mmCIF file of C-alpha atoms in Angstrom:
data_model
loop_
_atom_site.group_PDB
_atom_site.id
_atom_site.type_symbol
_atom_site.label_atom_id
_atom_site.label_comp_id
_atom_site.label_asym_id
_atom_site.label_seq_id
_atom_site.Cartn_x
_atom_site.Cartn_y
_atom_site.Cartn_z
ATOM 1 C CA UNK Y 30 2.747 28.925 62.933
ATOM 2 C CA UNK Y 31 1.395 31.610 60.588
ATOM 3 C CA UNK Y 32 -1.509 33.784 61.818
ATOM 4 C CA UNK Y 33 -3.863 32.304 59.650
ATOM 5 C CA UNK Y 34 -3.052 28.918 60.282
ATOM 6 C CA UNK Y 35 -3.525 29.848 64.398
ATOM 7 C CA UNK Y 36 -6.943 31.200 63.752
ATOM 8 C CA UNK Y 37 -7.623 27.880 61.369
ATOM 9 C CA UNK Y 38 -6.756 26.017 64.787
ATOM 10 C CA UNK Y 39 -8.377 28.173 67.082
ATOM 11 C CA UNK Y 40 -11.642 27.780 65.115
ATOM 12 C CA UNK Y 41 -11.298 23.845 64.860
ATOM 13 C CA UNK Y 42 -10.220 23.482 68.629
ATOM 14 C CA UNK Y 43 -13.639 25.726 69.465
ATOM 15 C CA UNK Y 44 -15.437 23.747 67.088
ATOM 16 C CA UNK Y 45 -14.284 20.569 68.475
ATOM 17 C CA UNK Y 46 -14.934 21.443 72.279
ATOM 18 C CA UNK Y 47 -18.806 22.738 71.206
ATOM 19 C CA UNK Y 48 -19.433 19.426 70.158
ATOM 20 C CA UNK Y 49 -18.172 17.590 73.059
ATOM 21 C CA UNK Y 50 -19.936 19.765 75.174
ATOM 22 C CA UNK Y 51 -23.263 19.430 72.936
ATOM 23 C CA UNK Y 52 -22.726 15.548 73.191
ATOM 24 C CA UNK Y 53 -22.261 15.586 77.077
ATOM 25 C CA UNK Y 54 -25.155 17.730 77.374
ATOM 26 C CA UNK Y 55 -27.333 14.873 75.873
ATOM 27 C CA UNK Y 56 -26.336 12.653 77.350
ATOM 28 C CA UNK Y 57 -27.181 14.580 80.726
ATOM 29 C CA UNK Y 58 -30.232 15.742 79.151
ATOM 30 C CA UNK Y 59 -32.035 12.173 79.011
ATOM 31 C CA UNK Y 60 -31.559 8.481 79.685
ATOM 32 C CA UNK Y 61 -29.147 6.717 77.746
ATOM 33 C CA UNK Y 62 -31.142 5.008 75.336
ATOM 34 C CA UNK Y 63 -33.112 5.048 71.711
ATOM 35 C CA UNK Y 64 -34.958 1.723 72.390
ATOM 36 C CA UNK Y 65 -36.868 1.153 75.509
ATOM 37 C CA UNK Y 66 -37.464 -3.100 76.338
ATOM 38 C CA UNK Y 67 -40.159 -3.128 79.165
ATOM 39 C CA UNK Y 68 -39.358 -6.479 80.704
ATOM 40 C CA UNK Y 69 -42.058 -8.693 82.520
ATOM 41 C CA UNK Y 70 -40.013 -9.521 85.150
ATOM 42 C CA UNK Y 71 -38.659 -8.607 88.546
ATOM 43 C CA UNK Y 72 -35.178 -10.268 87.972
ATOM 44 C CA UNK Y 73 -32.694 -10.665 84.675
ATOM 45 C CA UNK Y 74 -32.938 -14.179 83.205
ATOM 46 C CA UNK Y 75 -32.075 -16.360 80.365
ATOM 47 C CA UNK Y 76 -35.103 -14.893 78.371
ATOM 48 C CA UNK Y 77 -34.527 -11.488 79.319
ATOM 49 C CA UNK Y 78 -30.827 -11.660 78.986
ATOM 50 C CA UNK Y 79 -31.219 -13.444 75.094
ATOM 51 C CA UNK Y 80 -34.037 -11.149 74.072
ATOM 52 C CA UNK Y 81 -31.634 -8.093 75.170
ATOM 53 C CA UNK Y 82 -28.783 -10.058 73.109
ATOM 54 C CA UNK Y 83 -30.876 -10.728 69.882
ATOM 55 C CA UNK Y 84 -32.080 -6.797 69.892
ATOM 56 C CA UNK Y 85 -28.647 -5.528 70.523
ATOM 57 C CA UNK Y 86 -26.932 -8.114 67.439
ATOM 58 C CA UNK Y 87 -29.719 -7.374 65.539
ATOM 59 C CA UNK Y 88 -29.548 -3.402 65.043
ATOM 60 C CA UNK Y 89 -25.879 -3.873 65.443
ATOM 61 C CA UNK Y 90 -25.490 -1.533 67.962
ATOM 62 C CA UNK Y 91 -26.490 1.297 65.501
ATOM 63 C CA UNK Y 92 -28.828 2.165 68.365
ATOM 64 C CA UNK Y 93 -28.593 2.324 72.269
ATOM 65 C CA UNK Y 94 -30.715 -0.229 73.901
ATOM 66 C CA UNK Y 95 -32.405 0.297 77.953
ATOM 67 C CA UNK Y 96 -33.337 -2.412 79.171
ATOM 68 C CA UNK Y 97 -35.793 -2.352 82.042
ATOM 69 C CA UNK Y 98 -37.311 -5.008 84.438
ATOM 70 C CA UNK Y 99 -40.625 -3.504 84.832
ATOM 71 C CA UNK Y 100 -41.669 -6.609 87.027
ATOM 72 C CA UNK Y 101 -44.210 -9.634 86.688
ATOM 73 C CA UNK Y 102 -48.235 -9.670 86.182
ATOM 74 C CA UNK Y 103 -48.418 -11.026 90.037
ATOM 75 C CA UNK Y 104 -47.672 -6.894 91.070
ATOM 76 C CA UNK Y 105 -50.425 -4.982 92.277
ATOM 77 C CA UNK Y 106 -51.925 -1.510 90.245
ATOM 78 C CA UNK Y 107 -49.759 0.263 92.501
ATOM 79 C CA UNK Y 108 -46.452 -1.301 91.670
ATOM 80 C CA UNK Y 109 -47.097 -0.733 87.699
ATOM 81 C CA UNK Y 110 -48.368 3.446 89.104
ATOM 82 C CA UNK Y 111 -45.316 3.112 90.836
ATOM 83 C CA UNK Y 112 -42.915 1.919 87.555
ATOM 84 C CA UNK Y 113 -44.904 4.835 85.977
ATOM 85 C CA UNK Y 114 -44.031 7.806 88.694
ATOM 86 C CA UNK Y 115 -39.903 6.510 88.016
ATOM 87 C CA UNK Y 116 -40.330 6.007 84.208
ATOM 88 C CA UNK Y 117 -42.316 9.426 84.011
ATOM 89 C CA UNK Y 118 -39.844 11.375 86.210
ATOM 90 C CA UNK Y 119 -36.834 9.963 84.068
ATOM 91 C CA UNK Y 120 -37.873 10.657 80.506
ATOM 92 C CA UNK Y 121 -39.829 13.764 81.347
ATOM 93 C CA UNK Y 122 -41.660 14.281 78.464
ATOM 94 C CA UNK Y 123 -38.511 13.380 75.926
ATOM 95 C CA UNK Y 124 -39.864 9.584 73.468
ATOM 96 C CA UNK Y 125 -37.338 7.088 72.849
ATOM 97 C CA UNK Y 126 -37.176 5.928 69.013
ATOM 98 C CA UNK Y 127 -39.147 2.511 70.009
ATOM 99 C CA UNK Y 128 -40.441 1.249 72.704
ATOM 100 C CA UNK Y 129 -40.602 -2.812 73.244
ATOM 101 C CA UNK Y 130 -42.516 -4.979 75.087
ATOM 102 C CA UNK Y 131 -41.428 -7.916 76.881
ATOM 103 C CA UNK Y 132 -44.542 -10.302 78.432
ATOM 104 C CA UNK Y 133 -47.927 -9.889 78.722
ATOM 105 C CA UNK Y 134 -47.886 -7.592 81.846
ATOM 106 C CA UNK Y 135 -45.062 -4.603 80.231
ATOM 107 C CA UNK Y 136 -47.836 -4.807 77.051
ATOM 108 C CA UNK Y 137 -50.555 -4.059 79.550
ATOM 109 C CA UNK Y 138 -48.252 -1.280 81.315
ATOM 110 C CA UNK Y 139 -48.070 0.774 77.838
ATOM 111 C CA UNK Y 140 -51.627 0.114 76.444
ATOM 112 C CA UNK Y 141 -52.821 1.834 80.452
ATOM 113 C CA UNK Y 142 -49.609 4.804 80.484
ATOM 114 C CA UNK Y 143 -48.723 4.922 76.852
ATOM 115 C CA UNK Y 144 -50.484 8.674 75.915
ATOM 116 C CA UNK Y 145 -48.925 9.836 79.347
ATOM 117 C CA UNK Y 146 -45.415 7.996 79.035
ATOM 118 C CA UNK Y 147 -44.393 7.437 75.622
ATOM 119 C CA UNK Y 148 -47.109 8.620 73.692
ATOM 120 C CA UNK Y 149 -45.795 9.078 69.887
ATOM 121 C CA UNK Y 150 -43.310 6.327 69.891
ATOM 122 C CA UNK Y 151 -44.102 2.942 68.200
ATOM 123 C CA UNK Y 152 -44.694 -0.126 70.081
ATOM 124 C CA UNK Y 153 -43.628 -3.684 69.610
ATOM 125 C CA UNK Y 154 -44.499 -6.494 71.699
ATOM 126 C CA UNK Y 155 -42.703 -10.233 72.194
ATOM 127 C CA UNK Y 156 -42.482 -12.876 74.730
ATOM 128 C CA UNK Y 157 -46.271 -13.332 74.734
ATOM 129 C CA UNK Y 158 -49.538 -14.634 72.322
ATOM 130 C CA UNK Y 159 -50.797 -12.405 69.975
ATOM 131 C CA UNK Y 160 -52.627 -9.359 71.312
ATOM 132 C CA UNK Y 161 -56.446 -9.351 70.260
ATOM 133 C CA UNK Y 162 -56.930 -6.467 67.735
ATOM 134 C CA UNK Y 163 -58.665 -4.040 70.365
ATOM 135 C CA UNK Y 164 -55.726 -4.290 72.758
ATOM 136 C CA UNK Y 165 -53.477 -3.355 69.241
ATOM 137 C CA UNK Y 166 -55.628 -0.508 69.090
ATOM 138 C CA UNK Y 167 -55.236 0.290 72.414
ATOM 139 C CA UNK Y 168 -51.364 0.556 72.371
ATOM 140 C CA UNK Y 169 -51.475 3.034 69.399
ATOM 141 C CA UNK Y 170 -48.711 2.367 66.244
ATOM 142 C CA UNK Y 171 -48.110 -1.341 67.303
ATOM 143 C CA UNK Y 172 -47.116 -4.311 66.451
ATOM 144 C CA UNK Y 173 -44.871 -7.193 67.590
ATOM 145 C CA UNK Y 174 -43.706 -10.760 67.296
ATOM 146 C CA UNK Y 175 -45.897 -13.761 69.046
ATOM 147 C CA UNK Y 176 -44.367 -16.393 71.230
ATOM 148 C CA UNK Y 177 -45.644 -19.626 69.487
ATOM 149 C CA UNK Y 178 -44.382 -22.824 72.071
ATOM 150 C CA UNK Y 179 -44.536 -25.689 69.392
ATOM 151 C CA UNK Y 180 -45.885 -28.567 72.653
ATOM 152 C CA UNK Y 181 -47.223 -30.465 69.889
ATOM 153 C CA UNK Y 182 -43.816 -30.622 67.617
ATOM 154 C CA UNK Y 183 -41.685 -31.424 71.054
ATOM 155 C CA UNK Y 184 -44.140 -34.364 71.676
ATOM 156 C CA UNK Y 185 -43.698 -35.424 67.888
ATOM 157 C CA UNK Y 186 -39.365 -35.316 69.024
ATOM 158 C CA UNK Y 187 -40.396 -37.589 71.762
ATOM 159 C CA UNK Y 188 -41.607 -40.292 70.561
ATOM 160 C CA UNK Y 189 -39.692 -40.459 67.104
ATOM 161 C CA UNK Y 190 -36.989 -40.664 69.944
ATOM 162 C CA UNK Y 191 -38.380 -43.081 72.543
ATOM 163 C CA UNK Y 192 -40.906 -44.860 70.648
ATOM 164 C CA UNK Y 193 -41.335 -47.340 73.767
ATOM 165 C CA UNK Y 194 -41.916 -44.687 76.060
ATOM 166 C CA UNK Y 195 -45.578 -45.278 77.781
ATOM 167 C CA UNK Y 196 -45.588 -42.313 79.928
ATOM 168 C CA UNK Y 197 -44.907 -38.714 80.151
ATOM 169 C CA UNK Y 198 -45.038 -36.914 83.303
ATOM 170 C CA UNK Y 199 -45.611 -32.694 82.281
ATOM 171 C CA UNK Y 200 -44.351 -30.289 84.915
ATOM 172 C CA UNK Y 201 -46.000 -26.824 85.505
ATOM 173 C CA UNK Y 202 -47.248 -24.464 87.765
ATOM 174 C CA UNK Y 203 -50.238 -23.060 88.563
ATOM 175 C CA UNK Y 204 -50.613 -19.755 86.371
ATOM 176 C CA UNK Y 205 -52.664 -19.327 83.326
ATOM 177 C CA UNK Y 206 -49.869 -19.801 80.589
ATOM 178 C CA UNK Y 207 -49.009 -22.970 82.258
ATOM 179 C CA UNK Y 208 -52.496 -23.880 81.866
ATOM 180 C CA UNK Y 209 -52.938 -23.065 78.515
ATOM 181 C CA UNK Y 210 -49.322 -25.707 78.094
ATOM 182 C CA UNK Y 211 -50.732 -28.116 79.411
ATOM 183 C CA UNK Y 212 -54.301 -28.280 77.240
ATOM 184 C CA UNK Y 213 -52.008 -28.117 74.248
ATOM 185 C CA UNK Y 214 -49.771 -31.117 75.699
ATOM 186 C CA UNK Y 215 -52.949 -33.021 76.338
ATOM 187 C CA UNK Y 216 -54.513 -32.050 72.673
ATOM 188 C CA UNK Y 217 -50.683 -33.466 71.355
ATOM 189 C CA UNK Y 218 -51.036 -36.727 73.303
ATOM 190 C CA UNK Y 219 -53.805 -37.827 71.723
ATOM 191 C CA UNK Y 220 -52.083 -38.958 69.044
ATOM 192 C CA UNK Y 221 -50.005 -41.377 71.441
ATOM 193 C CA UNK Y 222 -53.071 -42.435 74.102
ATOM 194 C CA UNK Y 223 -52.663 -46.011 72.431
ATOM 195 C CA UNK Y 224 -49.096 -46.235 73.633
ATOM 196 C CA UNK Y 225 -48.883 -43.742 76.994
ATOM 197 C CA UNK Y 226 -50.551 -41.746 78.889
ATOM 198 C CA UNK Y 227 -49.684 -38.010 80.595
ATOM 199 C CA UNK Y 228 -49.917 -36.803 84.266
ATOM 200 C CA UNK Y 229 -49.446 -33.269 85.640
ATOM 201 C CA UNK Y 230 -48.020 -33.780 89.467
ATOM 202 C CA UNK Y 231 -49.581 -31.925 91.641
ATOM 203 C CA UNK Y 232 -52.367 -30.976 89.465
ATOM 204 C CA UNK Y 233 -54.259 -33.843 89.244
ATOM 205 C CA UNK Y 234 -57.666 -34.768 91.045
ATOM 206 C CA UNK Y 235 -56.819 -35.985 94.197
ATOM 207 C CA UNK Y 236 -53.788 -34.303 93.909
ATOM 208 C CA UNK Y 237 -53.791 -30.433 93.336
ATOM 209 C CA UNK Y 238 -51.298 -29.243 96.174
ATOM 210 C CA UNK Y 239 -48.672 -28.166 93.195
ATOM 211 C CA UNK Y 240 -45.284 -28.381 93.386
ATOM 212 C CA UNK Y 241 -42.783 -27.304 94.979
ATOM 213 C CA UNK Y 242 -38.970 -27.904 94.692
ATOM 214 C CA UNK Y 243 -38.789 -31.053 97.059
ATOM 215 C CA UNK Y 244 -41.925 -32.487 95.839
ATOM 216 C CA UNK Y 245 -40.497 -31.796 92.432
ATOM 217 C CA UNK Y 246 -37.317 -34.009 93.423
ATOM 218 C CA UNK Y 247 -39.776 -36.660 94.311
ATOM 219 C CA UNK Y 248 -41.311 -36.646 91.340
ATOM 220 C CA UNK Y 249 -38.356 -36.617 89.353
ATOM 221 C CA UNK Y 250 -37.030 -39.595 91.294
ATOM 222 C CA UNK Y 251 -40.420 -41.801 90.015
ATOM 223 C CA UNK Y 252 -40.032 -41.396 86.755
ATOM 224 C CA UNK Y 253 -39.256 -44.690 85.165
ATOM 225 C CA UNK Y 254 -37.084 -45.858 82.218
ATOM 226 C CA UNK Y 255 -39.994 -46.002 80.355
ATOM 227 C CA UNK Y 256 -41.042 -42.596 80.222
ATOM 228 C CA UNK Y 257 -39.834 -39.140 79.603
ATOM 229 C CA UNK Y 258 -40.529 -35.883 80.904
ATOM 230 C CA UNK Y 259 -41.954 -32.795 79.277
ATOM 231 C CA UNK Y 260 -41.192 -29.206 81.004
ATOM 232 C CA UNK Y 261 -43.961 -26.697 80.206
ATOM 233 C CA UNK Y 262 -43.457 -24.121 83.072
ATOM 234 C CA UNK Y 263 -42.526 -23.999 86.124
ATOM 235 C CA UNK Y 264 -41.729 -20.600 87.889
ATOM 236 C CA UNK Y 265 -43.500 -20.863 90.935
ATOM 237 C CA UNK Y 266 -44.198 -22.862 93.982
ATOM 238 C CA UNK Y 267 -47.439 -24.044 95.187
ATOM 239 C CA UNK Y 268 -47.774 -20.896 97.122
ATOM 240 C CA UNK Y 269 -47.015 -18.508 94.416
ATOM 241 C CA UNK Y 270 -43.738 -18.010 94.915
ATOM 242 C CA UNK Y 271 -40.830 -17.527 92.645
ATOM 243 C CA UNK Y 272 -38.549 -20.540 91.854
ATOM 244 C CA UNK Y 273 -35.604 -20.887 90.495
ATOM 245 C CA UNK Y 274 -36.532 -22.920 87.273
ATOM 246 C CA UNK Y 275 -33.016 -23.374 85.917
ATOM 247 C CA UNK Y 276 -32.587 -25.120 89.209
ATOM 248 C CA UNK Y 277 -35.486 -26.790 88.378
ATOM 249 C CA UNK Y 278 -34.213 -28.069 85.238
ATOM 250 C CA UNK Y 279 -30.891 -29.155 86.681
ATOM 251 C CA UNK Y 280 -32.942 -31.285 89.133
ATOM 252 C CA UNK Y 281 -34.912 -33.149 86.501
ATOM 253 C CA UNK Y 282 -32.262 -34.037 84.316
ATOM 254 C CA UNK Y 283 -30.177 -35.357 87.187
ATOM 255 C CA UNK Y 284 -32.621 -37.455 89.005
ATOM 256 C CA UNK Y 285 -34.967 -38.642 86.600
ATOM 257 C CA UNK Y 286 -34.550 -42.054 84.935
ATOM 258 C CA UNK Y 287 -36.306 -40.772 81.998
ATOM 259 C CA UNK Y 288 -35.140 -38.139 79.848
ATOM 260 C CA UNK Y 289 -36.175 -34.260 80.010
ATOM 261 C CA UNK Y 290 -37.722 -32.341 77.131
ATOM 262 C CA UNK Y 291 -38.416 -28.387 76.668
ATOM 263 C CA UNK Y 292 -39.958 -25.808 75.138
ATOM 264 C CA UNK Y 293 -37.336 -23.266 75.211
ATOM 265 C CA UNK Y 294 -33.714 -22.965 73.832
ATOM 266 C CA UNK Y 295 -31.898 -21.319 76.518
ATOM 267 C CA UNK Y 296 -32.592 -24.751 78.909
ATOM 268 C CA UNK Y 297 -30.440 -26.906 76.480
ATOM 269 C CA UNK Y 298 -27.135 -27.668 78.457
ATOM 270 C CA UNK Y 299 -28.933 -28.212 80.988
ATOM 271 C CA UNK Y 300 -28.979 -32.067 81.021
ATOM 272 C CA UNK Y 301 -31.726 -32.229 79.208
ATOM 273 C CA UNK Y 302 -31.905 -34.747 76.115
ATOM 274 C CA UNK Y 303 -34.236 -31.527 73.758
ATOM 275 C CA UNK Y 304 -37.530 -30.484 72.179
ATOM 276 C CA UNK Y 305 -38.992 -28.247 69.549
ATOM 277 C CA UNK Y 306 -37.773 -25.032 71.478
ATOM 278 C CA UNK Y 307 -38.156 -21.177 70.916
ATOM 279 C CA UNK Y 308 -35.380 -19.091 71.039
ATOM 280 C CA UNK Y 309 -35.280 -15.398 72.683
ATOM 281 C CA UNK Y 310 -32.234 -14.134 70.923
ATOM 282 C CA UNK Y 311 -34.213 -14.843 67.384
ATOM 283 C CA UNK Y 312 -37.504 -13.023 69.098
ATOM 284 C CA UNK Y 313 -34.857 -9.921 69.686
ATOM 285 C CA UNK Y 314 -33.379 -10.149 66.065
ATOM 286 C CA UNK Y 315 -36.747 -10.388 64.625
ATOM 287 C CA UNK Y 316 -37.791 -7.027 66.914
ATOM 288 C CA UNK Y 317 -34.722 -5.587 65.789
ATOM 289 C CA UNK Y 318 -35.530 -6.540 61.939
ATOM 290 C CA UNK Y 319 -38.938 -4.046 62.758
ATOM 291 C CA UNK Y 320 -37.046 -1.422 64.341
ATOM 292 C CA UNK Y 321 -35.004 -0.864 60.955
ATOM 293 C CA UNK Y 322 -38.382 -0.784 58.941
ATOM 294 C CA UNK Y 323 -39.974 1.887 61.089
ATOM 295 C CA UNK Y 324 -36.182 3.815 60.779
ATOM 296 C CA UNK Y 325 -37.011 3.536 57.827
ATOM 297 C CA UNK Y 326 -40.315 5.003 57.259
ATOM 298 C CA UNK Y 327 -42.768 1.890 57.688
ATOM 299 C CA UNK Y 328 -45.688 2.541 60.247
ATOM 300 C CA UNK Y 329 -45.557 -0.093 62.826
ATOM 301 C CA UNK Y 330 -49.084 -1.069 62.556
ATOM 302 C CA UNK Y 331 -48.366 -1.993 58.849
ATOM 303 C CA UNK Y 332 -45.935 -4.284 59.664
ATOM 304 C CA UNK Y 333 -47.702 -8.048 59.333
ATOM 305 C CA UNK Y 334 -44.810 -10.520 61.216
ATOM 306 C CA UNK Y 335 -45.205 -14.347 62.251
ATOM 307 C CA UNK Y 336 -44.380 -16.003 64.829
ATOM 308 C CA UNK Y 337 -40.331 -16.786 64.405
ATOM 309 C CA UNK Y 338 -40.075 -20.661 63.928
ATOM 310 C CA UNK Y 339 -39.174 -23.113 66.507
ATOM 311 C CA UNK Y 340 -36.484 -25.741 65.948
ATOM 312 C CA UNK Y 341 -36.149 -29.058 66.319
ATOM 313 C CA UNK Y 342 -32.674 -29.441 69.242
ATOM 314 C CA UNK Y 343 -31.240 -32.446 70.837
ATOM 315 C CA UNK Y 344 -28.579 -33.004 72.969
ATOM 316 C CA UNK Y 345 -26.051 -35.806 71.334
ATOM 317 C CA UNK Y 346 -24.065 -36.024 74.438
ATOM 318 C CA UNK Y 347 -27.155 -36.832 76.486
ATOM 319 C CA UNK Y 348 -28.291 -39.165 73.837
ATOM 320 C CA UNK Y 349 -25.861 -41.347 73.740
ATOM 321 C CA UNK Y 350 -25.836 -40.992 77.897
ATOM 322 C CA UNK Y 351 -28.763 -42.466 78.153
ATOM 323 C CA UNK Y 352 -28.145 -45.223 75.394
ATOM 324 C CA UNK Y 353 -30.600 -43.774 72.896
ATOM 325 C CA UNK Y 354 -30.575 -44.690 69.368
ATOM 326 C CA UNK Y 355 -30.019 -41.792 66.726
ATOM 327 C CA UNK Y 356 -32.192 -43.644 63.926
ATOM 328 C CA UNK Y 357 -35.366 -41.465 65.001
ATOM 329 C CA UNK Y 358 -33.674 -38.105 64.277
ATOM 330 C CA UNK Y 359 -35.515 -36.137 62.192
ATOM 331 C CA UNK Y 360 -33.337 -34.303 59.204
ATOM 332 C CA UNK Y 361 -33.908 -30.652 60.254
ATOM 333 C CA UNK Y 362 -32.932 -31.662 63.717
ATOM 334 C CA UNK Y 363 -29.837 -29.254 65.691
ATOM 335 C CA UNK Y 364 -27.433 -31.446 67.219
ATOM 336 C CA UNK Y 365 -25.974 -30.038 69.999
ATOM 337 C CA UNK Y 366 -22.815 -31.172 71.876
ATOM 338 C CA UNK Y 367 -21.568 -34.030 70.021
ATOM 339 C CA UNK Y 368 -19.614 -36.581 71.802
ATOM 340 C CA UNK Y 369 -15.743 -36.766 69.756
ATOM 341 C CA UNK Y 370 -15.867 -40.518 68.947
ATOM 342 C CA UNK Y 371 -12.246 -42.685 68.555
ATOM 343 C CA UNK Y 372 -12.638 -42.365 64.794
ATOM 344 C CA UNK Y 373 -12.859 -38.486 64.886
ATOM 345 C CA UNK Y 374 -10.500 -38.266 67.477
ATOM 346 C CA UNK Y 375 -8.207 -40.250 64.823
ATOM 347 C CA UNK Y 376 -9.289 -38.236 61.859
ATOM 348 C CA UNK Y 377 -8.272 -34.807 63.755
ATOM 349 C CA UNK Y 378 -4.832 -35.810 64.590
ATOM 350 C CA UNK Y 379 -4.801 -37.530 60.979
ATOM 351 C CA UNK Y 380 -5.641 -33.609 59.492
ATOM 352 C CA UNK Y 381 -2.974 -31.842 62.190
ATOM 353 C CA UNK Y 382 -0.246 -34.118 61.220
ATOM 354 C CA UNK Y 383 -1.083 -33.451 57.600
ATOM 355 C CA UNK Y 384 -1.052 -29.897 58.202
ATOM 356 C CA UNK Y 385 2.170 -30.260 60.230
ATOM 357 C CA UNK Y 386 3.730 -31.938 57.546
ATOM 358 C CA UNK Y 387 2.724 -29.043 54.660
ATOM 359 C CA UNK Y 388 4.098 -26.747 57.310
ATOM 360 C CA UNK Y 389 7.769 -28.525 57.487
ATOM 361 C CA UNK Y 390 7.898 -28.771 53.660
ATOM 362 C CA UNK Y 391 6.714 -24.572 52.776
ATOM 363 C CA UNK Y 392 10.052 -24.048 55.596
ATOM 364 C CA UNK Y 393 12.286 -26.554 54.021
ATOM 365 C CA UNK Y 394 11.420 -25.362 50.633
ATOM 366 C CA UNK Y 395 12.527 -21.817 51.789
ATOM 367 C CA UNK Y 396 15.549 -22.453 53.316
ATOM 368 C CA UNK Y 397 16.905 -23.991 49.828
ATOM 369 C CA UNK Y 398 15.551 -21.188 47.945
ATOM 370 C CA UNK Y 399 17.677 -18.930 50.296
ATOM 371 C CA UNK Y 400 20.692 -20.708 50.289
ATOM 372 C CA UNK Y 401 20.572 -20.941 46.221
ATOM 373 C CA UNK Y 402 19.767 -17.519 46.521
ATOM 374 C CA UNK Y 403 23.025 -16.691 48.379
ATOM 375 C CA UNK Y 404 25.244 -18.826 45.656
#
């Protein structure tokens, strides 16, 4: 090696290892992450999990994303002052690129501790209604996505599916969102009131002790043939405390006689037969679709973005379980999961031996192009 060249490979070598050592020191420096997602929730779950999945896929991983679970509106002040004290001690004055909200409670959180937290970066809410326009304000350059349920479409599905059906029994809880569910279920119904009517278990007069998981088994168990049921929400116990509501969904679609209907996407293979149902991953590709306009150089609060569209899912498997005829699917609809029937059973092996055969004949048609070759 000439001297030259070993200086030329000194320098790189010193180059090199000041770059690794810049790059470690960054990462030391601050918390691994350009986007922030505030969750609403005390524990990872389907939402959280395809929200996190949709951001991710969306800026194709062009960006590092933290996810926290910042925890659920039923936390005190001090819990959230507490979040604060950790988030404030961990960023120490440094901004991610974005920060996203996940709920209605992490959207509170930054419109209280934005100007001390995360004071110049951009916000971006999902997984709850639009804001009014003076909590917008409040959150400074911010913008978001609203989580539309469509309860009206889903009880549009249900009947174009079980036109017989006279009665729908809706399952929620107690909090405010459920609530709101269940006025738009009743406002949907109207439609049908000449055919069926609607009950909420456990919030009913005369019956307002709520539910619980074994008086949700009971109820599951008296649904009849004739009717269907329609899960709005159901995250909580009559005493306020957290339930499992995938196990919730498990238990309706195996012990009710009627089929089950949602409102969300990530509850399909669950047993249920379907619905008109939102989907987190799209919310997080949608977020992710705002992320690269503010990259590049759009204000958040100029961004003007809908609602992303619900879509029309059903279960064929399920349907054809429960002996229910496909003529009431609408055209748009997503069929999931759909049963392999004799004839396409026959019409695969039809296509492999087909395939098998083209195979035999390309070797065949080698072979005597070799052997000519070799005369």
């Amino acid at each position: 090696m000439s001297f030259v060249s070993g200086h030329i490979y000194a320098y790189r070598y010193a180059a090199t290892l000041l770059v690794m050592m810049a790059a470690l020191l960054c990462a030391t420096e601050s918390p691994a992450g350009d986007v922030v997602v505030l969750h609403s929730s005390d524990s990872s779950s389907p939402w959280t999990t395809g929200v996190d999945r949709g951001l991710s896929e969306g800026l194709e991983n062009s960006q590092v994303v933290t996810s926290i679970l910042l925890g659920s509106g039923d936390h005190d002040d001090d819990h959230f002052e507490e979040q604060f004290d950790i988030l404030h001690e961990q960023w120490n004055g440094r901004e991610p690129t974005v920060v996203v909200t996940d709920g209605a409670a992490a959207f509170a959180f930054m419109r209280k501790y934005r100007e001390d937290l995360f004071g110049g970066a951009p916000v971006l809410y999902c997984g709850m209604n639009r804001p009014e326009p003076l909590y917008l304000s409040q959150c400074g350059n911010c913008a978001g996505i609203p989580l539309e349920y469509a309860v009206g479409e889903t009880a549009d599905l249900l009947f174009r599916l079980l036109p017989e059906a006279t009665m729908v029994v809706g399952i929620m809880d107690g909090t405010p969102e459920s609530r709101q569910l269940r006025a738009q279920a009743e406002q949907a119904m109207e439609r049908y009131s000449d055919r069926a009517q609607i009950v909420f278990p456990g919030h009913e007069p005369g019956d307002e002790g709520g539910l619980d998981m074994d008086t949700l088994a009971s109820v599951a168990s008296s649904v009849p043939r004739s009717g269907a049921v329609l899960l709005l929400k159901f995250q909580k116990d009559a005493t306020g405390r957290p339930v499992s509501e995938s196990d919730a969904v498990k238990l309706l679609a195996e012990r009710s006689a009627g089929p089950v209907f949602v409102l969300a996407d990530w509850w399909m293979d669950s047993g249920v037969l379907g619905g008109v149902v939102v989907d987190a991953e799209a919310q997080g590709r949608e977020i992710a679709g705002m992320i690269r306009r503010i990259g590049a150089g759009e204000p958040a609060r100029e961004i003007l973005a809908e609602a992303v569209k619900a879509k029309a899912v059903v279960d064929m498997t399920v349907m054809a379980q429960r002996s229910i005829s496909a003529a009431g699917l609408p055209a748009d609809v997503e069929q999931r999961n759909v049963p392999r029937t004799p004839e396409m059973a026959e019409s695969v092996v039809s296509t492999g031996l087909v395939a098998l055969g083209v195979a035999l004949l390309a070797v065949l048609a080698l072979v005597l192009f070799r052997r000519r070759a070799a005369q």
